[in-house]
Tab-separated table of C-alpha atoms and ligand atoms in Angstrom:
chain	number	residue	atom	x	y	z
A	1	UNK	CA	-148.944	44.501	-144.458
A	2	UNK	CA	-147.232	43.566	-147.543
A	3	UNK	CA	-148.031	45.223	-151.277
A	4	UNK	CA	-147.691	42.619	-153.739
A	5	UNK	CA	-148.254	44.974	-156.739
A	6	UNK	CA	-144.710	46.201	-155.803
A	7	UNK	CA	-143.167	43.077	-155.509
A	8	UNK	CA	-140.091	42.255	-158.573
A	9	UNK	CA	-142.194	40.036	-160.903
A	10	UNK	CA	-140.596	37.762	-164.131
A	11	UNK	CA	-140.605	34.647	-165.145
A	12	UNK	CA	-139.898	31.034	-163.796
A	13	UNK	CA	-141.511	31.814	-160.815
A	14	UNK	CA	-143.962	28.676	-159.299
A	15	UNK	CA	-147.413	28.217	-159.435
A	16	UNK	CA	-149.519	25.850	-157.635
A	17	UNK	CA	-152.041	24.944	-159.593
A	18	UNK	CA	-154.260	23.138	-157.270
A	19	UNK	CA	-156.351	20.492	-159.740
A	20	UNK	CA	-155.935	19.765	-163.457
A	21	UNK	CA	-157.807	22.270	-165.742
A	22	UNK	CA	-159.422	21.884	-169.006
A	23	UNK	CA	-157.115	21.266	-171.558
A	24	UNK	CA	-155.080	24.375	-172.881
A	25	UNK	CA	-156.241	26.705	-169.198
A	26	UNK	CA	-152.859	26.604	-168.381
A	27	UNK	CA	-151.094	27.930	-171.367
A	28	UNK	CA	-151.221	31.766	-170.217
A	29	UNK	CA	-148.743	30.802	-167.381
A	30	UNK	CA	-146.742	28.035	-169.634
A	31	UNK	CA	-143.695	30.329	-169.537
A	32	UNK	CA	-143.852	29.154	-165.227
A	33	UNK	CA	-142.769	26.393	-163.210
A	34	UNK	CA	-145.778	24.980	-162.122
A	35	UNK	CA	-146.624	22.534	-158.948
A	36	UNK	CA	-149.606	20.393	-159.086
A	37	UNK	CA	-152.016	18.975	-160.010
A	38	UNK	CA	-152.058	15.827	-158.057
A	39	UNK	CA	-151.316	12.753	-160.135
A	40	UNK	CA	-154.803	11.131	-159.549
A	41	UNK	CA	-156.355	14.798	-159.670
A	42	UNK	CA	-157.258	14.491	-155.484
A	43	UNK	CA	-157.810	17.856	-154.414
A	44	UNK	CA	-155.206	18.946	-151.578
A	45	UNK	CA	-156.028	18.701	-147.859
A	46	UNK	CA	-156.006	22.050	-146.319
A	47	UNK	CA	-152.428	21.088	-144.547
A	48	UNK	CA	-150.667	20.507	-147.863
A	49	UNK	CA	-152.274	23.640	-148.902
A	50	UNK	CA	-150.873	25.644	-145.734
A	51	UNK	CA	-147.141	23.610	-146.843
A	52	UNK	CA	-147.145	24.401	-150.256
A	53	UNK	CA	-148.241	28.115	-149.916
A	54	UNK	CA	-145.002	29.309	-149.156
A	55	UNK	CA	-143.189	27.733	-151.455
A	56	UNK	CA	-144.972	29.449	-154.737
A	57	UNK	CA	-146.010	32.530	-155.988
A	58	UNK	CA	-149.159	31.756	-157.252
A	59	UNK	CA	-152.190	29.796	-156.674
A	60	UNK	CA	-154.931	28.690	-158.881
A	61	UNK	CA	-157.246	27.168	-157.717
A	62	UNK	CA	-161.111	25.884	-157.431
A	63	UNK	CA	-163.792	27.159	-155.051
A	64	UNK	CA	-163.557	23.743	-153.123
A	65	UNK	CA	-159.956	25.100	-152.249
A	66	UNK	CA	-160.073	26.515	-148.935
A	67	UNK	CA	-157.872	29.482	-148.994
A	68	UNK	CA	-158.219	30.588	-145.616
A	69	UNK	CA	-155.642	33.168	-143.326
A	70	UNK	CA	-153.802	30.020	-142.043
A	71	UNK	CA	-152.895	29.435	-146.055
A	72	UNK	CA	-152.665	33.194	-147.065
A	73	UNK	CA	-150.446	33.413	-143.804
A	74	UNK	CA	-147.563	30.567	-144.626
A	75	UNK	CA	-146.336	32.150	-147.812
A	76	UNK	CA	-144.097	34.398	-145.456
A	77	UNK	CA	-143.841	37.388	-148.098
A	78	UNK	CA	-143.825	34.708	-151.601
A	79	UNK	CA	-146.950	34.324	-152.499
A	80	UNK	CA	-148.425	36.986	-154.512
A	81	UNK	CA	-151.634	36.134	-155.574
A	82	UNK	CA	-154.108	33.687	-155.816
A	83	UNK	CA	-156.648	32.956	-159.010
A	84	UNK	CA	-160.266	31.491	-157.970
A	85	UNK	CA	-161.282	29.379	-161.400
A	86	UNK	CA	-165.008	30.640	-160.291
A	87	UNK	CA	-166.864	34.434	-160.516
A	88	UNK	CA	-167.680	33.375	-156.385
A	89	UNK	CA	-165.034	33.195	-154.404
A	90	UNK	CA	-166.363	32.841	-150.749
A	91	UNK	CA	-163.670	30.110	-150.296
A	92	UNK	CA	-160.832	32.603	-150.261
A	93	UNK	CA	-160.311	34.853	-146.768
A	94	UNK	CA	-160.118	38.215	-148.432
A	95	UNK	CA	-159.259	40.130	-145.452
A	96	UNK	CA	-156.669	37.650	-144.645
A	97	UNK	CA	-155.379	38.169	-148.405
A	98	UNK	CA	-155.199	42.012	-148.195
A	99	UNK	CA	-153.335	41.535	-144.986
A	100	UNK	CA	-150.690	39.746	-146.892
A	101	UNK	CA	-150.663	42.101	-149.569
A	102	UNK	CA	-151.765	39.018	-152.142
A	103	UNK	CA	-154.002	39.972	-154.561
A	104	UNK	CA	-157.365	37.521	-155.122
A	105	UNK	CA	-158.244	37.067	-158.577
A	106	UNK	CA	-161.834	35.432	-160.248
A	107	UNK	CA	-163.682	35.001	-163.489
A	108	UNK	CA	-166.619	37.056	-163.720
A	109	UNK	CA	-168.046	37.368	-167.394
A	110	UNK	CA	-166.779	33.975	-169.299
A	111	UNK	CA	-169.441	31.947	-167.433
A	112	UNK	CA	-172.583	34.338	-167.378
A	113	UNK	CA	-174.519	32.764	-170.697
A	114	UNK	CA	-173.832	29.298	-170.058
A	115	UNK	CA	-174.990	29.564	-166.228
A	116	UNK	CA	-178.138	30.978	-167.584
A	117	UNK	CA	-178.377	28.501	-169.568
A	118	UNK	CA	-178.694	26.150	-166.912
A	119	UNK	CA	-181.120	28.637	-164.965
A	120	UNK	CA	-183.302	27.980	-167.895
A	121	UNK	CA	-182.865	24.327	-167.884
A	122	UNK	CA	-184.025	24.642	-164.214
A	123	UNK	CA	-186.791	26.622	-164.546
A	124	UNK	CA	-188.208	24.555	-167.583
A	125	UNK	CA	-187.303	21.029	-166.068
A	126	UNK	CA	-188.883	22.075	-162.281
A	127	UNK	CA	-192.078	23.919	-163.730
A	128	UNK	CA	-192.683	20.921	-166.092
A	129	UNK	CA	-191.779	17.671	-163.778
A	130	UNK	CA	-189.160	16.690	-166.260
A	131	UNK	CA	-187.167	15.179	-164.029
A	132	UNK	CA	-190.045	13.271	-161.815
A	133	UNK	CA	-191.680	12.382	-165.607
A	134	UNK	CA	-188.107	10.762	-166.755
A	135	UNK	CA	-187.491	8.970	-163.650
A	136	UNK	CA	-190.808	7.585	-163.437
A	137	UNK	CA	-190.440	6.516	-167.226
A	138	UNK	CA	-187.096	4.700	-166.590
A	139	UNK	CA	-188.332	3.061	-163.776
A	140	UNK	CA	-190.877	1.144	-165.325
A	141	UNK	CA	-193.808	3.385	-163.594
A	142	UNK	CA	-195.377	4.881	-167.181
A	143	UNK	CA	-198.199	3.203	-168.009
A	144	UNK	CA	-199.145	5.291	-171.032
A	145	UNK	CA	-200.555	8.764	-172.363
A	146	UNK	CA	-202.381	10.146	-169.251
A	147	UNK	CA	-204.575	13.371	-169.129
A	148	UNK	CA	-203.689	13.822	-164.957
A	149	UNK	CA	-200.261	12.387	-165.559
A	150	UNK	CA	-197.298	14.829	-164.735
A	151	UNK	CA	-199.298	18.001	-164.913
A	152	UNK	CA	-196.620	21.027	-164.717
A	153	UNK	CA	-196.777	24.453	-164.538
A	154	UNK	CA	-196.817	26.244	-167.916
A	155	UNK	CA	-193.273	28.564	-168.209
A	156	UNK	CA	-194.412	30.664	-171.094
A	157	UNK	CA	-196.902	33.293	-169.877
A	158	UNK	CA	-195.667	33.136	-165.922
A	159	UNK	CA	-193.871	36.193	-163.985
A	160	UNK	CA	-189.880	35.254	-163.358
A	161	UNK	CA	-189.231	36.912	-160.227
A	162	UNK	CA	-184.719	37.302	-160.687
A	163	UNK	CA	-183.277	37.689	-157.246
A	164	UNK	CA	-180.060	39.708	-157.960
A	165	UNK	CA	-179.366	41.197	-161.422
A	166	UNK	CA	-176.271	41.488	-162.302
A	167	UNK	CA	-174.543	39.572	-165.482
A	168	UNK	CA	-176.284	36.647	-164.527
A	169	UNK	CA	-179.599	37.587	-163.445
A	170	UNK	CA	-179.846	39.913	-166.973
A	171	UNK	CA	-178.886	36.691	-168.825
A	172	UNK	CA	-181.537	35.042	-167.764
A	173	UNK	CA	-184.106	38.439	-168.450
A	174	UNK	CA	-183.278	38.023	-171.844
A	175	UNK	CA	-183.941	34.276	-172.234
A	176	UNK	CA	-187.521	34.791	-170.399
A	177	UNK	CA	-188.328	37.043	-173.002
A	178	UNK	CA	-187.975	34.146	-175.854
A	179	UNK	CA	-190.353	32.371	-173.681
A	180	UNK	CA	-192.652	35.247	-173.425
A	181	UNK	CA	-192.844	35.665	-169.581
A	182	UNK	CA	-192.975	38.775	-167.593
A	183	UNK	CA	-190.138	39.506	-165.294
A	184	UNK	CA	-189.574	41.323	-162.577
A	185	UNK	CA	-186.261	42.155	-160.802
A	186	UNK	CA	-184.883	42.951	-157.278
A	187	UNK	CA	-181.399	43.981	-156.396
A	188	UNK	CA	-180.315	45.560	-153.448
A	189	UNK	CA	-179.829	48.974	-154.841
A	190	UNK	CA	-182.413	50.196	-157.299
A	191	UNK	CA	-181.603	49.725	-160.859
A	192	UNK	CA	-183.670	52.581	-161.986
A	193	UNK	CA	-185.162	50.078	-164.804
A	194	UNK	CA	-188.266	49.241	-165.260
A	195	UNK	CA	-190.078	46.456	-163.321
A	196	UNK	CA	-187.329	46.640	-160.558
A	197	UNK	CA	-188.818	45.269	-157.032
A	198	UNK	CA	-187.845	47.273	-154.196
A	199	UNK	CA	-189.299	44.856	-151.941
A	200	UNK	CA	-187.871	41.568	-151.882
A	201	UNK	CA	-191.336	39.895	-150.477
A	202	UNK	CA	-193.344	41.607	-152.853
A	203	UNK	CA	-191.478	40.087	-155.602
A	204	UNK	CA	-191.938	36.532	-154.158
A	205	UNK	CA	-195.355	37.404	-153.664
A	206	UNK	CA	-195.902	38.295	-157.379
A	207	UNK	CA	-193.668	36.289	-159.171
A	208	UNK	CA	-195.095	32.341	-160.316
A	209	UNK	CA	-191.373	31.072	-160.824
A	210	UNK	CA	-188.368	32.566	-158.690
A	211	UNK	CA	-184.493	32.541	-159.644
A	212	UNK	CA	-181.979	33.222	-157.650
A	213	UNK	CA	-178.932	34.952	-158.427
A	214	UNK	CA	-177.322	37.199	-155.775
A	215	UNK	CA	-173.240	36.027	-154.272
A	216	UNK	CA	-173.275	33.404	-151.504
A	217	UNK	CA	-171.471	34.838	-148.011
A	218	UNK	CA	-172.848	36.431	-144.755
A	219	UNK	CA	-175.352	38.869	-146.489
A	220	UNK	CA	-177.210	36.558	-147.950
A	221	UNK	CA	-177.323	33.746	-145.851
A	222	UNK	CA	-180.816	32.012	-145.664
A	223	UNK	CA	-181.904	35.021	-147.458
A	224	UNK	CA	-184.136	32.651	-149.031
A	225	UNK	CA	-186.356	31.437	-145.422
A	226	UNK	CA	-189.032	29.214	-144.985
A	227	UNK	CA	-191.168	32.855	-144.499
A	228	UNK	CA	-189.975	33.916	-147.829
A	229	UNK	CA	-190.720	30.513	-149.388
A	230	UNK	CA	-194.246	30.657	-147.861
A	231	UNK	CA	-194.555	34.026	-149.900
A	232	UNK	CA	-193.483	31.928	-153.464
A	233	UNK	CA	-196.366	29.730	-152.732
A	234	UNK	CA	-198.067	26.271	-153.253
A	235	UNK	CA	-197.739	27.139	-157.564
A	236	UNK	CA	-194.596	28.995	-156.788
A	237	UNK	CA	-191.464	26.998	-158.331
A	238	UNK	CA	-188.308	27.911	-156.946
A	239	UNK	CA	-184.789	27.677	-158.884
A	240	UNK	CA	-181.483	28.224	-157.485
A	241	UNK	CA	-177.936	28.490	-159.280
A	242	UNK	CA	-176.079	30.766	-157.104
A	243	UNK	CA	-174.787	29.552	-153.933
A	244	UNK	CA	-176.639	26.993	-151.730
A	245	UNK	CA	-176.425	29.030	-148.484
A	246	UNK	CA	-178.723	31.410	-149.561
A	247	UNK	CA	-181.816	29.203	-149.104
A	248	UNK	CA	-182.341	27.730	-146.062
A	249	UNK	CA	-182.329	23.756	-147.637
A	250	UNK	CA	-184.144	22.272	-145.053
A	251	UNK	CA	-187.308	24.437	-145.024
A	252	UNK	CA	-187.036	24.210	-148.624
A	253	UNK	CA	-187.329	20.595	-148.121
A	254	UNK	CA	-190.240	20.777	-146.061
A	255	UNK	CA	-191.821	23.064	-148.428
A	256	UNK	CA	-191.870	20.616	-150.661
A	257	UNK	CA	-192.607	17.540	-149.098
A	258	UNK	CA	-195.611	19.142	-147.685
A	259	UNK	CA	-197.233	21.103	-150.970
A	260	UNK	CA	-196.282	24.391	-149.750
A	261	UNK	CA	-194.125	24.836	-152.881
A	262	UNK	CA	-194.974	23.336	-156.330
A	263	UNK	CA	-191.812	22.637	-157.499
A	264	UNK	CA	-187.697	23.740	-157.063
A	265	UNK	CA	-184.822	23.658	-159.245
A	266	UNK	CA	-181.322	23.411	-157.415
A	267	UNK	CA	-177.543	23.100	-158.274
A	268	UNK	CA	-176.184	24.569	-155.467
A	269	UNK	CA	-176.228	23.048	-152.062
A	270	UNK	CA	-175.045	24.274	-148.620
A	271	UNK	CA	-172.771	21.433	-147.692
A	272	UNK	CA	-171.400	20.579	-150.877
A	273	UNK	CA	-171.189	17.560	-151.880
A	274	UNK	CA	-173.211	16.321	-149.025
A	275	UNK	CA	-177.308	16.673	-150.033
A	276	UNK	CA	-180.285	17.459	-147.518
A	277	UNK	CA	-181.543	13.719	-147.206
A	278	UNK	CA	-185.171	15.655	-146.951
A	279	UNK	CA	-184.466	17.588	-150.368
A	280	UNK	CA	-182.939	13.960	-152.069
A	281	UNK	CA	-186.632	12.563	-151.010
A	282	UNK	CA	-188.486	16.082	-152.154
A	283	UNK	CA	-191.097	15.424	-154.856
A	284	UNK	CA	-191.546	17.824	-157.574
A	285	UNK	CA	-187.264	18.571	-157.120
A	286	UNK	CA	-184.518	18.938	-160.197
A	287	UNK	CA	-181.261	18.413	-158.152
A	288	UNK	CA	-177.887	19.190	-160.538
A	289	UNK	CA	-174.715	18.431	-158.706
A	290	UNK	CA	-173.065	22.303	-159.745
A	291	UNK	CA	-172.768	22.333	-163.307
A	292	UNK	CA	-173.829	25.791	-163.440
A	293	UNK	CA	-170.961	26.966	-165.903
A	294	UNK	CA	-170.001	23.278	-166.997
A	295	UNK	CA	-169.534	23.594	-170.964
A	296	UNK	CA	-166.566	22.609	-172.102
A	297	UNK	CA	-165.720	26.120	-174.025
A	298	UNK	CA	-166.738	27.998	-170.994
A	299	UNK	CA	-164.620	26.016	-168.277
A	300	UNK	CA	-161.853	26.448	-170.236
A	301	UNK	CA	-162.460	30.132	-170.392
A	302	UNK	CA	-162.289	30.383	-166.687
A	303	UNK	CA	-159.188	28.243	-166.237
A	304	UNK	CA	-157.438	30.524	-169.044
A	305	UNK	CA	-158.866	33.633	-167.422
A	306	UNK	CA	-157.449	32.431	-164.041
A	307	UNK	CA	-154.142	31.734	-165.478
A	308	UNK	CA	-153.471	34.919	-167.331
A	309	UNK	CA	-154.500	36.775	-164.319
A	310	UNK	CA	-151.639	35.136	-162.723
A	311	UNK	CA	-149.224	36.188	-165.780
A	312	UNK	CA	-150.413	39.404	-165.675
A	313	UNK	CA	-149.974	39.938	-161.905
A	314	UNK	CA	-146.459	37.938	-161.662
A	315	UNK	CA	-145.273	40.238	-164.661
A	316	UNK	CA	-145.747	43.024	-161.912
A	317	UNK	CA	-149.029	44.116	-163.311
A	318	UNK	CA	-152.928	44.566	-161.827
A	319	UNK	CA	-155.361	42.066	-163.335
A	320	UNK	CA	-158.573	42.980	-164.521
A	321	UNK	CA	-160.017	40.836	-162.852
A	322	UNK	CA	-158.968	41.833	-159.974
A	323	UNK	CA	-161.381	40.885	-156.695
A	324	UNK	CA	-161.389	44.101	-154.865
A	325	UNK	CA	-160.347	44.306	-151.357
A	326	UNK	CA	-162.747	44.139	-148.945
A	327	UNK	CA	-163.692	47.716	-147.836
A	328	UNK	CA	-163.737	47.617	-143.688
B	1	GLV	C1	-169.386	28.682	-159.886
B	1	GLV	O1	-170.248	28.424	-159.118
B	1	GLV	C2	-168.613	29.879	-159.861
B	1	GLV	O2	-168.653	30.642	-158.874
B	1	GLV	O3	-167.908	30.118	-160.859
């Protein structure tokens, strides 16, 4: 195993920077030769990934970069780290990283307000049929003021259950407090505050609208079942904006099509960019295609974030933002 914290750092050293950022993200790492992006902006295939990783020192890249042990494995002793323009970074191998003594980098923090912000937009747009009541108005199927027309659930009042409370999950606490709703929390370990869940299912039992904000990967695969969604409940909307894989999609769907859920918020998918044909026919169903943290402002917080992290680590130093290695 290889340390790259001890590896001689300065400048001109070459970064592949995998897809074109925002303007100005790559200024912290102007001072580098840098490889990529693409012309047209096509993301790399996973074999020009595996050829170009050992001829750099750096990656940055985007979570639909695989970065898997076959890529951390060709840099034969170059590469040195590898920055993750996302706070998830399930795309990256990070055994295979600490193996190679490359250090994983992400960009927890910049994004956390403007994802909630989207939670938000989720929660109001599924709970009030905004999205059914707009398409139905574009497509010619409004036929005037109706009193049983597009009859939501009310947001203000109802008990957010948040699924994982960390940056994110808080973010979204605070909002539901503007709109004077009653939340409750669960987290794996106890947060010692007040109205934390122990129980998972008894906060999908209690809860009228559910968010979900807990890290995608093996732990919380499907954590999200068609049991659990059962437990939400035919006024229960459901909202998701952390990574598709943790609800199972396709009892979701069902859930849906047959009444067992009211409504369901999603920008996060398990096989992005395909979509669950079942969920792209779901009634009562706000599909965003992951625009989470897409501001302008924050995006090009994360791309700068990713790119100093690289400066910081190719100057022989430890980012911040450094992605800890994984502990077994
Ligand atoms: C977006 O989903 C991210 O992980 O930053």
């Amino acid at each position: 195993m290889s340390d790259a914290t001890t590896r001689p750092g300065g400048p001109g050293r070459r970064i592949l920077v995998t897809r074109c950022l925002p303007p100005g993200g790559t200024e912290p790492v102007s001072g580098h030769s840098l490889v990529g992006p693409k012309p047209d902006d096509a993301p790399y295939s996973h074999d020009e990934l595996v050829a170009l990783a050992g001829e750099v020192d750096a990656i940055v890249c985007l979570l639909t970069d695989r970065i898997d042990a076959e890529v951390l494995a060709a840099d034969a002793g170059r590469l040195r780290v590898v920055a993750n323009v996302a706070v998830g970074y399930e795309n990256i191998d990070l055994r295979a990283a600490a193996e190679h003594g490359v250090m994983v980098c992400n960009t927890p923090g910049v994004l956390d307000e403007t994802t909630a912000d989207l939670a938000f937009l989720l929660i109001l747009t599924a709970s009030r049929l905004a999205s059914t009541a707009e398409s139905d108005l574009r497509g010619g199927r409004w036929k005037g003021w109706g009193i049983n027309e597009h009859l939501g659930a009310d947001v203000h009042g109802a008990t957010l259950g948040i699924v994982g409370y960390g940056r994110i999950g808080r973010a979204v606490a605070r909002r539901a407090e503007g709109f004077e709703m009653r939340t409750l929390h669960h987290a794996r370990h106890d947060t010692g505050e007040p109205r934390y869940v122990a129980d998972l299912d008894d906060l999908l039992t209690e809860a009228d609208i559910v968010s979900i904000h807990v890290p995608g990967g093996q732990q919380t695969h499907h954590l999200i079942d068609s049991r659990r969604i059962s437990l939400i409940g035919a006024t229960g909307v459901l909202v998701n904006t952390s990574r598709g894989s943790v609800v199972n999609e396709s009892a979701l769907a069902e859930a849906l099509h047959d009444g067992s859920l009211f409504a369901a918020g999603l920008d996060v998918f398990e096989r992005e960019p395909e979509i669950h044909p079942r969920l792209l026919s779901a009634p009562r169903t706000v599909l965003l295609p992951h625009i989470g943290s897409a501001s302008l402002a924050t995006r090009t917080r994360m791309a700068t974030m990713a790119c100093a992290a690289v400066a910081t680590a190719l100057d022989g130093g430890i980012p911040e933002n450094l992605v800890p290695p994984p502990s077994e």
